[in-house]
Tab-separated table of N, CA and C in Angstrom:
chain	number	residue	atom	x	y	z
J	1	ILE	N	-9.188	15.119	-1.470
J	1	ILE	CA	-9.738	14.138	-0.922
J	1	ILE	C	-9.412	13.373	0.529
J	2	GLY	N	-8.099	12.612	0.514
J	2	GLY	CA	-7.656	11.905	0.756
J	2	GLY	C	-6.696	12.518	2.456
J	3	ALA	N	-6.475	13.517	1.895
J	3	ALA	CA	-5.838	14.414	2.869
J	3	ALA	C	-6.585	14.530	3.869
J	4	ARG	N	-8.083	15.513	3.034
J	4	ARG	CA	-9.587	15.631	4.535
J	4	ARG	C	-10.151	14.646	4.954
J	5	TYR	N	-9.748	13.784	4.374
J	5	TYR	CA	-10.503	12.102	4.816
J	5	TYR	C	-9.455	11.735	6.262
J	6	LEU	N	-7.757	12.099	5.853
J	6	LEU	CA	-7.051	11.508	6.424
J	6	LEU	C	-7.497	12.837	8.174
J	7	ALA	N	-7.563	13.889	7.722
J	7	ALA	CA	-7.298	14.868	8.894
J	7	ALA	C	-8.547	14.686	9.406
J	8	GLU	N	-10.304	14.251	9.505
J	8	GLU	CA	-11.219	14.296	9.566
J	8	GLU	C	-11.133	13.415	10.439
J	9	ARG	N	-10.926	12.260	10.295
J	9	ARG	CA	-10.218	10.759	10.807
J	9	ARG	C	-9.403	11.025	12.389
J	10	LEU	N	-8.588	12.138	11.767
J	10	LEU	CA	-7.708	12.133	12.918
J	10	LEU	C	-8.270	13.322	14.008
J	11	GLU	N	-9.292	13.814	13.710
J	11	GLU	CA	-9.858	14.971	14.416
J	11	GLU	C	-8.996	16.127	14.547
J	12	GLY	N	-8.069	16.089	13.571
J	12	GLY	CA	-7.723	17.177	13.536
J	12	GLY	C	-6.441	17.770	14.188
J	13	ARG	N	-5.265	16.170	14.751
J	13	ARG	CA	-4.288	16.388	15.531
J	13	ARG	C	-3.706	15.041	15.049
J	14	GLY	N	-2.276	15.014	15.064
J	14	GLY	CA	-1.088	14.070	14.910
J	14	GLY	C	0.020	14.199	14.158
J	15	GLU	N	0.492	13.503	14.270
J	15	GLU	CA	1.487	13.919	13.101
J	15	GLU	C	1.707	12.924	12.353
J	16	VAL	N	1.397	13.660	10.563
J	16	VAL	CA	1.190	13.225	9.418
J	16	VAL	C	2.212	12.428	8.500
J	17	LEU	N	2.971	11.574	7.925
J	17	LEU	CA	3.527	11.111	7.094
J	17	LEU	C	2.715	11.240	5.877
J	18	LEU	N	3.382	12.520	4.764
J	18	LEU	CA	3.484	12.422	3.407
J	18	LEU	C	4.307	12.218	2.605
J	19	VAL	N	4.574	11.060	1.953
J	19	VAL	CA	5.440	10.173	1.251
J	19	VAL	C	4.684	9.691	-0.072
J	20	GLY	N	5.932	10.560	-1.115
J	20	GLY	CA	6.413	10.481	-2.580
J	20	GLY	C	7.211	10.790	-3.574
J	21	GLU	N	7.262	10.867	-4.330
J	21	GLU	CA	8.260	11.304	-5.235
J	21	GLU	C	7.796	13.029	-5.626
J	22	LEU	N	8.541	13.289	-4.763
J	22	LEU	CA	7.605	15.115	-4.294
J	22	LEU	C	8.092	15.980	-5.392
J	23	GLN	N	8.817	15.579	-6.682
J	23	GLN	CA	8.827	16.959	-7.713
J	23	GLN	C	7.706	16.165	-8.826
J	24	SER	N	7.849	15.087	-9.088
J	24	SER	CA	6.873	15.176	-10.087
J	24	SER	C	5.736	14.493	-9.057
J	25	GLY	N	5.261	14.512	-7.892
J	25	GLY	CA	4.236	14.239	-7.562
J	25	GLY	C	4.012	15.944	-6.739
J	26	ARG	N	4.019	17.035	-7.417
J	26	ARG	CA	4.150	18.233	-6.969
J	26	ARG	C	2.214	18.605	-6.972
J	27	SER	N	1.937	17.876	-7.588
J	27	SER	CA	0.416	18.680	-7.399
J	27	SER	C	-0.193	17.974	-5.911
J	28	ARG	N	-0.160	16.520	-5.969
J	28	ARG	CA	-0.397	16.100	-4.863
J	28	ARG	C	0.126	16.176	-3.585
J	29	LEU	N	0.985	17.209	-3.769
J	29	LEU	CA	1.884	17.515	-2.309
J	29	LEU	C	0.973	18.744	-1.854
J	30	ASP	N	1.467	19.074	-2.906
J	30	ASP	CA	0.351	20.835	-2.913
J	30	ASP	C	-0.738	20.761	-2.374
J	31	GLY	N	-1.575	20.033	-2.727
J	31	GLY	CA	-2.602	19.768	-2.206
J	31	GLY	C	-3.378	18.986	-1.008
J	32	ALA	N	-2.416	18.180	-0.741
J	32	ALA	CA	-2.153	17.539	0.523
J	32	ALA	C	-2.190	18.560	1.453
J	33	ARG	N	-1.038	18.854	1.245
J	33	ARG	CA	-0.130	20.708	2.427
J	33	ARG	C	-1.487	21.964	2.294
J	34	GLU	N	-2.182	21.439	1.304
J	34	GLU	CA	-2.844	23.137	1.257
J	34	GLU	C	-4.369	22.185	2.067
J	35	ALA	N	-4.606	21.082	2.329
J	35	ALA	CA	-5.810	20.226	2.844
J	35	ALA	C	-5.748	20.544	4.196
J	36	LEU	N	-4.341	19.572	4.940
J	36	LEU	CA	-3.738	19.686	6.140
J	36	LEU	C	-3.771	20.553	6.781
J	37	GLY	N	-2.890	22.322	5.916
J	37	GLY	CA	-2.512	23.095	6.553
J	37	GLY	C	-3.775	24.026	6.975
J	38	CYS	N	-5.241	23.370	6.825
J	38	CYS	CA	-6.464	23.806	7.926
J	38	CYS	C	-6.628	23.241	9.407
J	39	PHE	N	-5.945	22.414	9.596
J	39	PHE	CA	-5.998	21.871	10.770
J	39	PHE	C	-4.301	22.267	11.144
J	40	PRO	N	-4.208	23.427	11.572
J	40	PRO	CA	-2.936	23.431	12.537
J	40	PRO	C	-2.428	22.565	14.071
J	41	GLN	N	-3.255	21.563	14.114
J	41	GLN	CA	-2.527	20.614	15.255
J	41	GLN	C	-2.176	19.259	14.591
J	42	ILE	N	-2.063	19.374	13.181
J	42	ILE	CA	-1.617	18.196	12.402
J	42	ILE	C	-0.053	18.829	12.335
J	43	ILE	N	1.026	17.990	12.173
J	43	ILE	CA	2.349	18.141	12.016
J	43	ILE	C	2.506	17.101	10.883
J	44	GLN	N	2.679	17.977	9.619
J	44	GLN	CA	3.486	17.185	8.335
J	44	GLN	C	4.701	17.204	8.378
J	45	ARG	N	5.185	15.529	7.992
J	45	ARG	CA	6.789	15.476	7.696
J	45	ARG	C	6.592	14.727	6.484
J	46	GLN	N	7.157	15.297	5.774
J	46	GLN	CA	7.619	14.850	3.614
J	46	GLN	C	8.760	13.819	3.603
J	47	LEU	N	8.496	12.775	2.919
J	47	LEU	CA	9.914	12.127	2.921
J	47	LEU	C	9.966	12.074	1.239
J	48	GLN	N	10.853	12.417	-0.100
J	48	GLN	CA	10.935	12.001	-0.646
J	48	GLN	C	11.372	10.259	-0.456
J	49	SER	N	10.295	10.093	-1.749
J	49	SER	CA	10.710	8.646	-1.740
J	49	SER	C	10.500	8.043	-3.191
J	50	PRO	N	11.294	7.447	-4.110
J	50	PRO	CA	11.208	6.776	-5.436
J	50	PRO	C	9.342	6.218	-5.300
J	51	TRP	N	8.956	6.173	-6.954
J	51	TRP	CA	7.440	5.659	-6.894
J	51	TRP	C	7.364	4.094	-7.449
J	52	ASN	N	8.418	3.797	-7.533
J	52	ASN	CA	9.372	2.301	-7.968
J	52	ASN	C	8.815	1.425	-6.606
J	53	ASN	N	8.025	0.650	-6.770
J	53	ASN	CA	7.623	-0.049	-5.047
J	53	ASN	C	8.985	-0.408	-4.439
J	54	GLU	N	10.038	-1.663	-5.200
J	54	GLU	CA	11.373	-2.228	-4.806
J	54	GLU	C	11.774	-1.099	-4.365
J	55	GLN	N	12.180	0.295	-5.021
J	55	GLN	CA	13.086	0.760	-4.606
J	55	GLN	C	12.428	1.701	-3.061
J	56	ALA	N	11.608	2.069	-3.468
J	56	ALA	CA	11.063	2.496	-1.994
J	56	ALA	C	10.668	2.072	-0.764
J	57	ARG	N	10.674	0.798	-0.777
J	57	ARG	CA	10.386	-0.039	-0.035
J	57	ARG	C	12.900	-0.217	0.704
J	58	ALA	N	13.279	-0.139	-0.257
J	58	ALA	CA	14.353	-0.191	0.240
J	58	ALA	C	14.791	1.564	0.759
J	59	ALA	N	14.540	2.634	-0.100
J	59	ALA	CA	14.636	3.132	0.813
J	59	ALA	C	13.842	4.101	2.179
J	60	LEU	N	12.805	3.628	1.968
J	60	LEU	CA	11.968	3.550	3.534
J	60	LEU	C	12.564	3.582	4.920
J	61	PRO	N	13.416	2.352	4.615
J	61	PRO	CA	13.868	2.714	6.088
J	61	PRO	C	14.594	3.722	6.976
J	62	GLY	N	16.046	4.162	6.034
J	62	GLY	CA	16.487	5.080	6.508
J	62	GLY	C	16.004	6.119	6.476
J	63	LEU	N	15.001	6.358	5.513
J	63	LEU	CA	14.330	8.060	5.565
J	63	LEU	C	13.118	7.557	6.584
J	64	MET	N	12.725	7.143	6.935
J	64	MET	CA	11.985	6.996	8.508
J	64	MET	C	12.405	6.561	9.923
J	65	THR	N	13.648	6.120	9.762
J	65	THR	CA	14.178	6.425	11.338
J	65	THR	C	14.746	7.551	11.620
J	66	ARG	N	14.322	8.342	10.675
J	66	ARG	CA	14.792	10.079	11.065
J	66	ARG	C	13.301	10.529	11.594
J	67	LEU	N	12.123	10.139	11.270
J	67	LEU	CA	11.053	10.555	12.055
J	67	LEU	C	10.693	10.673	13.333
J	68	GLY	N	11.481	9.914	14.162
J	68	GLY	CA	11.434	10.427	15.660
J	68	GLY	C	9.910	8.949	15.716
J	69	GLY	N	9.412	9.875	16.649
J	69	GLY	CA	8.008	9.122	17.258
J	69	GLY	C	6.767	8.994	16.498
J	70	PRO	N	6.078	7.716	17.143
J	70	PRO	CA	5.061	7.057	16.176
J	70	PRO	C	4.133	8.026	15.029
J	71	LEU	N	3.565	7.882	14.471
J	71	LEU	CA	2.974	8.441	13.526
J	71	LEU	C	1.414	7.948	13.568
J	72	ALA	N	0.612	9.307	13.318
J	72	ALA	CA	-0.826	9.315	13.515
J	72	ALA	C	-1.243	8.891	12.238
J	73	GLY	N	-0.727	9.006	11.368
J	73	GLY	CA	-1.405	9.267	9.877
J	73	GLY	C	-0.276	8.861	8.616
J	74	ILE	N	-0.840	8.214	8.014
J	74	ILE	CA	0.208	8.075	6.308
J	74	ILE	C	-0.650	8.336	5.213
J	75	LEU	N	-0.306	9.348	4.414
J	75	LEU	CA	-1.113	9.413	2.797
J	75	LEU	C	0.451	9.203	2.200
J	76	GLY	N	0.242	7.937	1.566
J	76	GLY	CA	0.696	8.114	0.355
J	76	GLY	C	0.864	8.615	-1.317
J	77	PHE	N	1.851	9.218	-2.053
J	77	PHE	CA	0.868	9.439	-3.180
J	77	PHE	C	1.129	8.267	-4.426
J	78	SER	N	0.555	7.292	-3.768
J	78	SER	CA	0.429	6.522	-4.369
J	78	SER	C	0.066	5.154	-3.601
J	79	ASP	N	-0.729	4.549	-3.877
J	79	ASP	CA	-1.044	3.532	-2.880
J	79	ASP	C	-0.042	2.404	-2.485
J	80	ALA	N	1.014	2.096	-3.794
J	80	ALA	CA	2.046	1.313	-3.165
J	80	ALA	C	3.206	1.969	-2.146
J	81	LEU	N	3.039	3.480	-2.232
J	81	LEU	CA	4.088	3.937	-1.350
J	81	LEU	C	3.281	4.250	-0.228
J	82	ALA	N	1.549	4.224	0.262
J	82	ALA	CA	1.409	3.893	1.484
J	82	ALA	C	1.329	2.714	2.078
J	83	LEU	N	0.913	1.531	0.900
J	83	LEU	CA	1.078	0.619	2.211
J	83	LEU	C	2.707	0.145	2.438
J	84	ALA	N	3.866	0.361	1.795
J	84	ALA	CA	5.383	0.497	1.997
J	84	ALA	C	5.467	1.367	3.195
J	85	ALA	N	5.369	2.267	2.956
J	85	ALA	CA	5.224	3.503	4.286
J	85	ALA	C	4.405	2.688	5.230
J	86	ARG	N	3.101	2.053	5.287
J	86	ARG	CA	3.191	1.242	6.432
J	86	ARG	C	3.415	0.254	7.081
J	87	ASP	N	3.930	-0.566	5.867
J	87	ASP	CA	4.878	-1.935	6.610
J	87	ASP	C	6.545	-1.395	7.004
J	88	VAL	N	7.283	-0.539	6.293
J	88	VAL	CA	8.499	0.039	7.066
J	88	VAL	C	8.048	0.218	8.541
J	89	GLY	N	7.207	1.469	8.695
J	89	GLY	CA	6.596	1.771	9.605
J	89	GLY	C	6.524	1.272	10.599
J	90	ARG	N	5.590	0.017	10.338
J	90	ARG	CA	5.068	-1.155	11.256
J	90	ARG	C	6.730	-1.941	12.047
J	91	GLU	N	7.687	-1.948	11.101
J	91	GLU	CA	9.004	-2.639	11.214
J	91	GLU	C	9.616	-1.601	12.360
J	92	LEU	N	9.339	-0.193	12.092
J	92	LEU	CA	10.319	0.510	12.977
J	92	LEU	C	9.574	1.298	14.458
J	93	GLY	N	8.378	0.502	14.334
J	93	GLY	CA	7.629	0.199	15.543
J	93	GLY	C	7.072	2.308	15.769
J	94	LEU	N	6.894	2.860	14.403
J	94	LEU	CA	6.504	3.844	13.999
J	94	LEU	C	4.503	4.344	13.950
J	95	VAL	N	4.383	2.833	13.301
J	95	VAL	CA	2.599	2.810	13.135
J	95	VAL	C	2.084	1.553	13.625
J	96	ASP	N	0.820	1.561	14.039
J	96	ASP	CA	0.326	0.523	15.047
J	96	ASP	C	-1.372	0.503	14.232
J	97	GLU	N	-1.943	-0.426	14.525
J	97	GLU	CA	-3.530	-0.540	14.205
J	97	GLU	C	-3.875	0.410	14.396
J	98	ARG	N	-3.596	1.917	15.057
J	98	ARG	CA	-4.444	2.891	14.951
J	98	ARG	C	-4.033	4.210	13.967
J	99	THR	N	-3.073	3.554	13.505
J	99	THR	CA	-2.388	4.855	12.319
J	99	THR	C	-3.321	4.276	11.079
J	100	VAL	N	-3.487	5.549	10.785
J	100	VAL	CA	-4.633	5.991	9.412
J	100	VAL	C	-4.241	6.295	8.325
J	101	VAL	N	-4.210	5.074	7.181
J	101	VAL	CA	-3.102	4.801	6.381
J	101	VAL	C	-4.262	4.946	4.707
J	102	VAL	N	-3.897	6.091	4.226
J	102	VAL	CA	-4.098	6.373	3.013
J	102	VAL	C	-3.556	6.393	1.764
J	103	GLY	N	-3.878	5.964	0.194
J	103	GLY	CA	-3.213	5.900	-0.901
J	103	GLY	C	-4.540	6.826	-1.783
J	104	ILE	N	-3.572	6.890	-2.855
J	104	ILE	CA	-3.910	7.705	-4.222
J	104	ILE	C	-3.938	6.195	-5.223
J	105	ASP	N	-4.753	5.635	-5.855
J	105	ASP	CA	-5.117	5.175	-7.114
J	105	ASP	C	-6.196	4.760	-7.264
J	106	GLY	N	-5.885	4.014	-6.306
J	106	GLY	CA	-7.290	2.679	-5.878
J	106	GLY	C	-7.247	1.083	-6.543
J	107	ASP	N	-5.984	1.466	-6.495
J	107	ASP	CA	-5.638	0.307	-7.258
J	107	ASP	C	-5.957	-1.605	-6.194
J	108	PRO	N	-5.639	-2.648	-7.008
J	108	PRO	CA	-6.331	-3.735	-6.469
J	108	PRO	C	-5.790	-4.465	-5.338
J	109	LEU	N	-4.484	-3.847	-5.073
J	109	LEU	CA	-3.797	-4.325	-3.602
J	109	LEU	C	-3.964	-3.397	-2.546
J	110	ALA	N	-4.711	-1.966	-2.838
J	110	ALA	CA	-5.417	-0.981	-1.728
J	110	ALA	C	-6.580	-1.662	-1.959
J	111	LEU	N	-7.545	-1.996	-2.349
J	111	LEU	CA	-8.875	-1.939	-2.196
J	111	LEU	C	-8.633	-3.550	-1.692
J	112	ALA	N	-7.560	-4.365	-1.591
J	112	ALA	CA	-7.943	-5.350	-1.152
J	112	ALA	C	-7.325	-5.469	0.534
J	113	ALA	N	-6.379	-4.561	0.898
J	113	ALA	CA	-5.962	-3.861	2.380
J	113	ALA	C	-7.154	-3.449	2.852
J	114	ILE	N	-8.184	-2.697	2.203
J	114	ILE	CA	-8.800	-1.953	2.572
J	114	ILE	C	-10.449	-2.799	3.178
J	115	ALA	N	-10.223	-4.201	2.492
J	115	ALA	CA	-11.146	-5.173	2.500
J	115	ALA	C	-10.838	-5.558	3.780
J	116	GLU	N	-9.183	-5.811	4.021
J	116	GLU	CA	-8.677	-6.596	4.937
J	116	GLU	C	-8.690	-5.826	5.726
J	117	GLY	N	-9.145	-4.353	6.042
J	117	GLY	CA	-8.720	-3.965	7.492
J	117	GLY	C	-7.315	-3.595	7.632
J	118	GLU	N	-6.475	-3.619	6.377
J	118	GLU	CA	-5.106	-3.427	6.814
J	118	GLU	C	-4.758	-1.557	5.574
J	119	MET	N	-5.549	-1.117	5.338
J	119	MET	CA	-5.766	0.445	5.113
J	119	MET	C	-7.037	0.898	5.439
J	120	ASP	N	-7.005	2.114	5.614
J	120	ASP	CA	-7.924	3.018	5.771
J	120	ASP	C	-8.679	3.379	4.399
J	121	ALA	N	-8.229	4.373	3.730
J	121	ALA	CA	-8.791	4.492	2.356
J	121	ALA	C	-7.918	4.624	1.082
J	122	THR	N	-8.183	4.963	-0.060
J	122	THR	CA	-7.707	5.426	-1.437
J	122	THR	C	-8.622	5.951	-2.212
J	123	VAL	N	-8.026	7.041	-2.918
J	123	VAL	CA	-8.548	8.078	-3.880
J	123	VAL	C	-8.505	7.102	-5.122
J	124	GLU	N	-9.490	7.086	-5.781
J	124	GLU	CA	-9.229	6.304	-7.254
J	124	GLU	C	-10.233	7.590	-8.113
J	125	VAL	N	-9.222	6.963	-9.344
J	125	VAL	CA	-10.188	7.904	-10.663
J	125	VAL	C	-10.750	6.625	-11.650
J	126	SER	N	-11.752	6.467	-11.795
J	126	SER	CA	-12.426	5.780	-12.651
J	126	SER	C	-11.656	5.838	-13.577
J	127	PRO	N	-10.776	4.382	-14.206
J	127	PRO	CA	-9.884	4.225	-15.379
J	127	PRO	C	-11.332	4.827	-17.076
J	128	LEU	N	-12.828	4.213	-16.450
J	128	LEU	CA	-13.698	4.126	-17.572
J	128	LEU	C	-13.671	5.564	-17.735
J	129	ASP	N	-14.119	6.412	-16.905
J	129	ASP	CA	-14.344	7.703	-16.813
J	129	ASP	C	-12.845	8.476	-17.779
J	130	LEU	N	-12.012	8.190	-17.062
J	130	LEU	CA	-10.529	8.805	-17.579
J	130	LEU	C	-10.510	8.721	-18.976
J	131	GLY	N	-10.744	7.143	-19.072
J	131	GLY	CA	-10.620	6.886	-21.081
J	131	GLY	C	-11.167	7.813	-21.833
J	132	ARG	N	-12.776	7.370	-20.864
J	132	ARG	CA	-13.564	8.322	-21.993
J	132	ARG	C	-12.855	9.852	-22.201
J	133	GLU	N	-12.833	10.213	-21.396
J	133	GLU	CA	-12.387	11.787	-21.182
J	133	GLU	C	-11.593	11.738	-22.144
J	134	ALA	N	-10.587	10.944	-22.458
J	134	ALA	CA	-9.616	11.215	-23.475
J	134	ALA	C	-9.806	11.179	-24.474
J	135	VAL	N	-10.710	10.055	-25.209
J	135	VAL	CA	-11.166	9.387	-26.098
J	135	VAL	C	-12.230	10.868	-26.927
J	136	GLU	N	-12.659	11.546	-26.059
J	136	GLU	CA	-13.260	12.672	-26.090
J	136	GLU	C	-12.373	14.244	-26.875
J	137	VAL	N	-11.098	14.477	-26.071
J	137	VAL	CA	-10.265	15.352	-26.380
J	137	VAL	C	-9.400	14.573	-27.475
J	138	ALA	N	-9.365	13.253	-28.275
J	138	ALA	CA	-8.619	13.192	-28.982
J	138	ALA	C	-9.613	13.177	-30.554
J	139	GLN	N	-10.488	13.229	-30.316
J	139	GLN	CA	-11.756	12.973	-31.076
J	139	GLN	C	-11.659	15.146	-31.496
J	140	ARG	N	-11.860	15.727	-30.388
J	140	ARG	CA	-11.774	17.174	-30.804
J	140	ARG	C	-10.322	17.519	-31.125
J	141	ALA	N	-8.972	17.040	-30.810
J	141	ALA	CA	-7.951	17.145	-31.448
J	141	ALA	C	-7.854	16.919	-33.082
J	142	MET	N	-8.375	15.966	-33.348
J	142	MET	CA	-8.718	15.386	-34.821
J	142	MET	C	-9.331	16.216	-35.724
J	143	ALA	N	-10.769	16.828	-34.941
J	143	ALA	CA	-11.839	17.636	-35.816
J	143	ALA	C	-10.874	18.932	-35.709
J	144	ARG	N	-9.759	19.596	-35.289
J	144	ARG	CA	-9.711	20.564	-34.889
J	144	ARG	C	-10.217	21.106	-34.281
J	145	LEU	N	-10.727	21.128	-33.380
J	145	LEU	CA	-11.576	21.882	-32.719
J	145	LEU	C	-10.690	22.193	-30.988
J	146	PRO	N	-11.278	22.937	-30.723
J	146	PRO	CA	-10.524	24.041	-29.408
J	146	PRO	C	-10.612	23.091	-28.412
J	147	LEU	N	-9.074	22.748	-27.843
J	147	LEU	CA	-9.393	21.550	-26.754
J	147	LEU	C	-9.470	22.098	-25.248
J	148	PRO	N	-9.991	21.199	-24.146
J	148	PRO	CA	-10.265	21.767	-22.963
J	148	PRO	C	-9.088	21.972	-22.273
J	149	PRO	N	-8.288	22.941	-21.509
J	149	PRO	CA	-7.476	22.948	-20.575
J	149	PRO	C	-7.119	22.046	-19.774
J	150	HIS	N	-7.581	21.200	-19.336
J	150	HIS	CA	-6.994	19.839	-18.542
J	150	HIS	C	-8.192	19.392	-18.510
J	151	CYS	N	-8.350	17.759	-18.387
J	151	CYS	CA	-8.901	16.908	-18.182
J	151	CYS	C	-10.175	16.904	-17.260
J	152	ARG	N	-11.069	16.393	-17.262
J	152	ARG	CA	-12.324	16.637	-16.055
J	152	ARG	C	-12.099	14.854	-15.310
J	153	TYR	N	-12.102	15.190	-14.900
J	153	TYR	CA	-12.559	13.533	-13.659
J	153	TYR	C	-13.108	13.720	-12.620
J	154	ARG	N	-13.615	12.893	-11.990
J	154	ARG	CA	-14.204	12.556	-10.530
J	154	ARG	C	-13.419	11.624	-9.706
J	155	PRO	N	-12.565	12.249	-8.266
J	155	PRO	CA	-11.657	11.033	-8.003
J	155	PRO	C	-12.909	11.015	-6.884
J	156	ARG	N	-12.645	9.870	-5.971
J	156	ARG	CA	-13.878	8.801	-5.371
J	156	ARG	C	-12.973	8.362	-4.025
J	157	LEU	N	-13.554	8.572	-3.606
J	157	LEU	CA	-12.560	8.226	-2.178
J	157	LEU	C	-13.409	6.703	-1.933
J	158	VAL	N	-12.057	5.578	-1.362
J	158	VAL	CA	-13.070	4.452	-1.153
J	158	VAL	C	-12.673	3.822	0.431
J	159	THR	N	-13.306	3.813	0.828
J	159	THR	CA	-13.251	2.979	2.569
J	159	THR	C	-13.938	2.155	2.195
J	160	ALA	N	-14.070	1.428	3.457
J	160	ALA	CA	-14.671	-0.039	4.044
J	160	ALA	C	-15.958	0.143	3.695
J	161	GLN	N	-17.125	1.314	3.641
J	161	GLN	CA	-17.973	1.412	3.667
J	161	GLN	C	-18.339	1.368	2.274
J	162	ASN	N	-17.498	1.668	1.223
J	162	ASN	CA	-17.832	1.558	-0.222
J	162	ASN	C	-17.371	0.353	-0.878
J	163	ILE	N	-16.232	-0.150	-0.332
J	163	ILE	CA	-15.412	-1.011	-0.811
J	163	ILE	C	-16.094	-2.123	-1.921
J	164	ALA	N	-17.020	-2.577	-1.233
J	164	ALA	CA	-17.623	-3.450	-2.223
J	164	ALA	C	-17.907	-3.090	-3.417
J	165	GLU	N	-19.048	-2.045	-3.457
J	165	GLU	CA	-19.288	-1.415	-5.044
J	165	GLU	C	-17.857	-1.111	-5.386
J	166	VAL	N	-17.071	-0.463	-5.405
J	166	VAL	CA	-15.976	-0.297	-6.063
J	166	VAL	C	-15.508	-1.216	-6.823
J	167	ALA	N	-15.139	-2.339	-6.258
J	167	ALA	CA	-14.525	-3.681	-6.354
J	167	ALA	C	-15.350	-4.343	-7.127
J	168	ALA	N	-16.947	-4.278	-7.470
J	168	ALA	CA	-17.855	-4.899	-8.094
J	168	ALA	C	-17.336	-3.980	-9.382
J	169	LYS	N	-17.282	-2.573	-9.479
J	169	LYS	CA	-17.485	-1.990	-10.669
J	169	LYS	C	-15.924	-2.463	-11.516
J	170	LYS	N	-14.992	-2.376	-10.503
J	170	LYS	CA	-13.806	-2.791	-11.320
J	170	LYS	C	-13.602	-3.780	-11.966
J	171	LEU	N	-14.219	-5.084	-11.318
J	171	LEU	CA	-14.702	-6.508	-12.006
J	171	LEU	C	-15.348	-5.992	-13.266
J	172	ILE	N	-15.962	-5.559	-13.128
J	172	ILE	CA	-17.357	-5.358	-14.360
J	172	ILE	C	-16.291	-4.573	-15.594
J	173	ALA	N	-16.186	-3.651	-15.249
J	173	ALA	CA	-14.841	-3.250	-16.042
J	173	ALA	C	-14.097	-3.784	-17.132
J	174	MET	N	-13.412	-4.704	-16.072
J	174	MET	CA	-12.198	-5.529	-16.782
J	174	MET	C	-12.745	-6.580	-17.545
J	175	ALA	N	-14.257	-6.762	-16.907
J	175	ALA	CA	-14.628	-7.533	-17.983
J	175	ALA	C	-14.935	-7.498	-19.334
J	176	HIS	N	-15.166	-6.368	-19.372
J	176	HIS	CA	-15.622	-5.790	-20.734
J	176	HIS	C	-14.746	-4.984	-21.985
């Protein structure tokens, strides 16, 4: 969802940085590469980065200096990585206000960055939906019923257009 949004915002053109821990984030990488692969004028660059925010911020300057030209977009395999790559890219002159920045997780820092116009989008999975699914699977396991091959979840793209609704729902969920 995030990669497709990014490609559409870029009108199918430009250099895009995919940043994340590429081994444990393999499904995110594969999904992003597949979605962006539909746009032959998008140049994909990939950087292996630790998930930990402090470690990523320390590693990214050395990694990103090898990129060369300006970036049209960033897709971080977590919101923290997207924001870290944005910040480091700004310091290196690779990122400006036109660079489309997208993350994954829907964490509060990303929601704040979207609300402030500092990030374009994040993909979130409702913790309530995921929690309900986990409880259902646990109940099935305790009853020795067949388990589903994978958990169902509905990711949602969060942008400036729906940030107020998403933030309100998160606050309500936290209050309960």
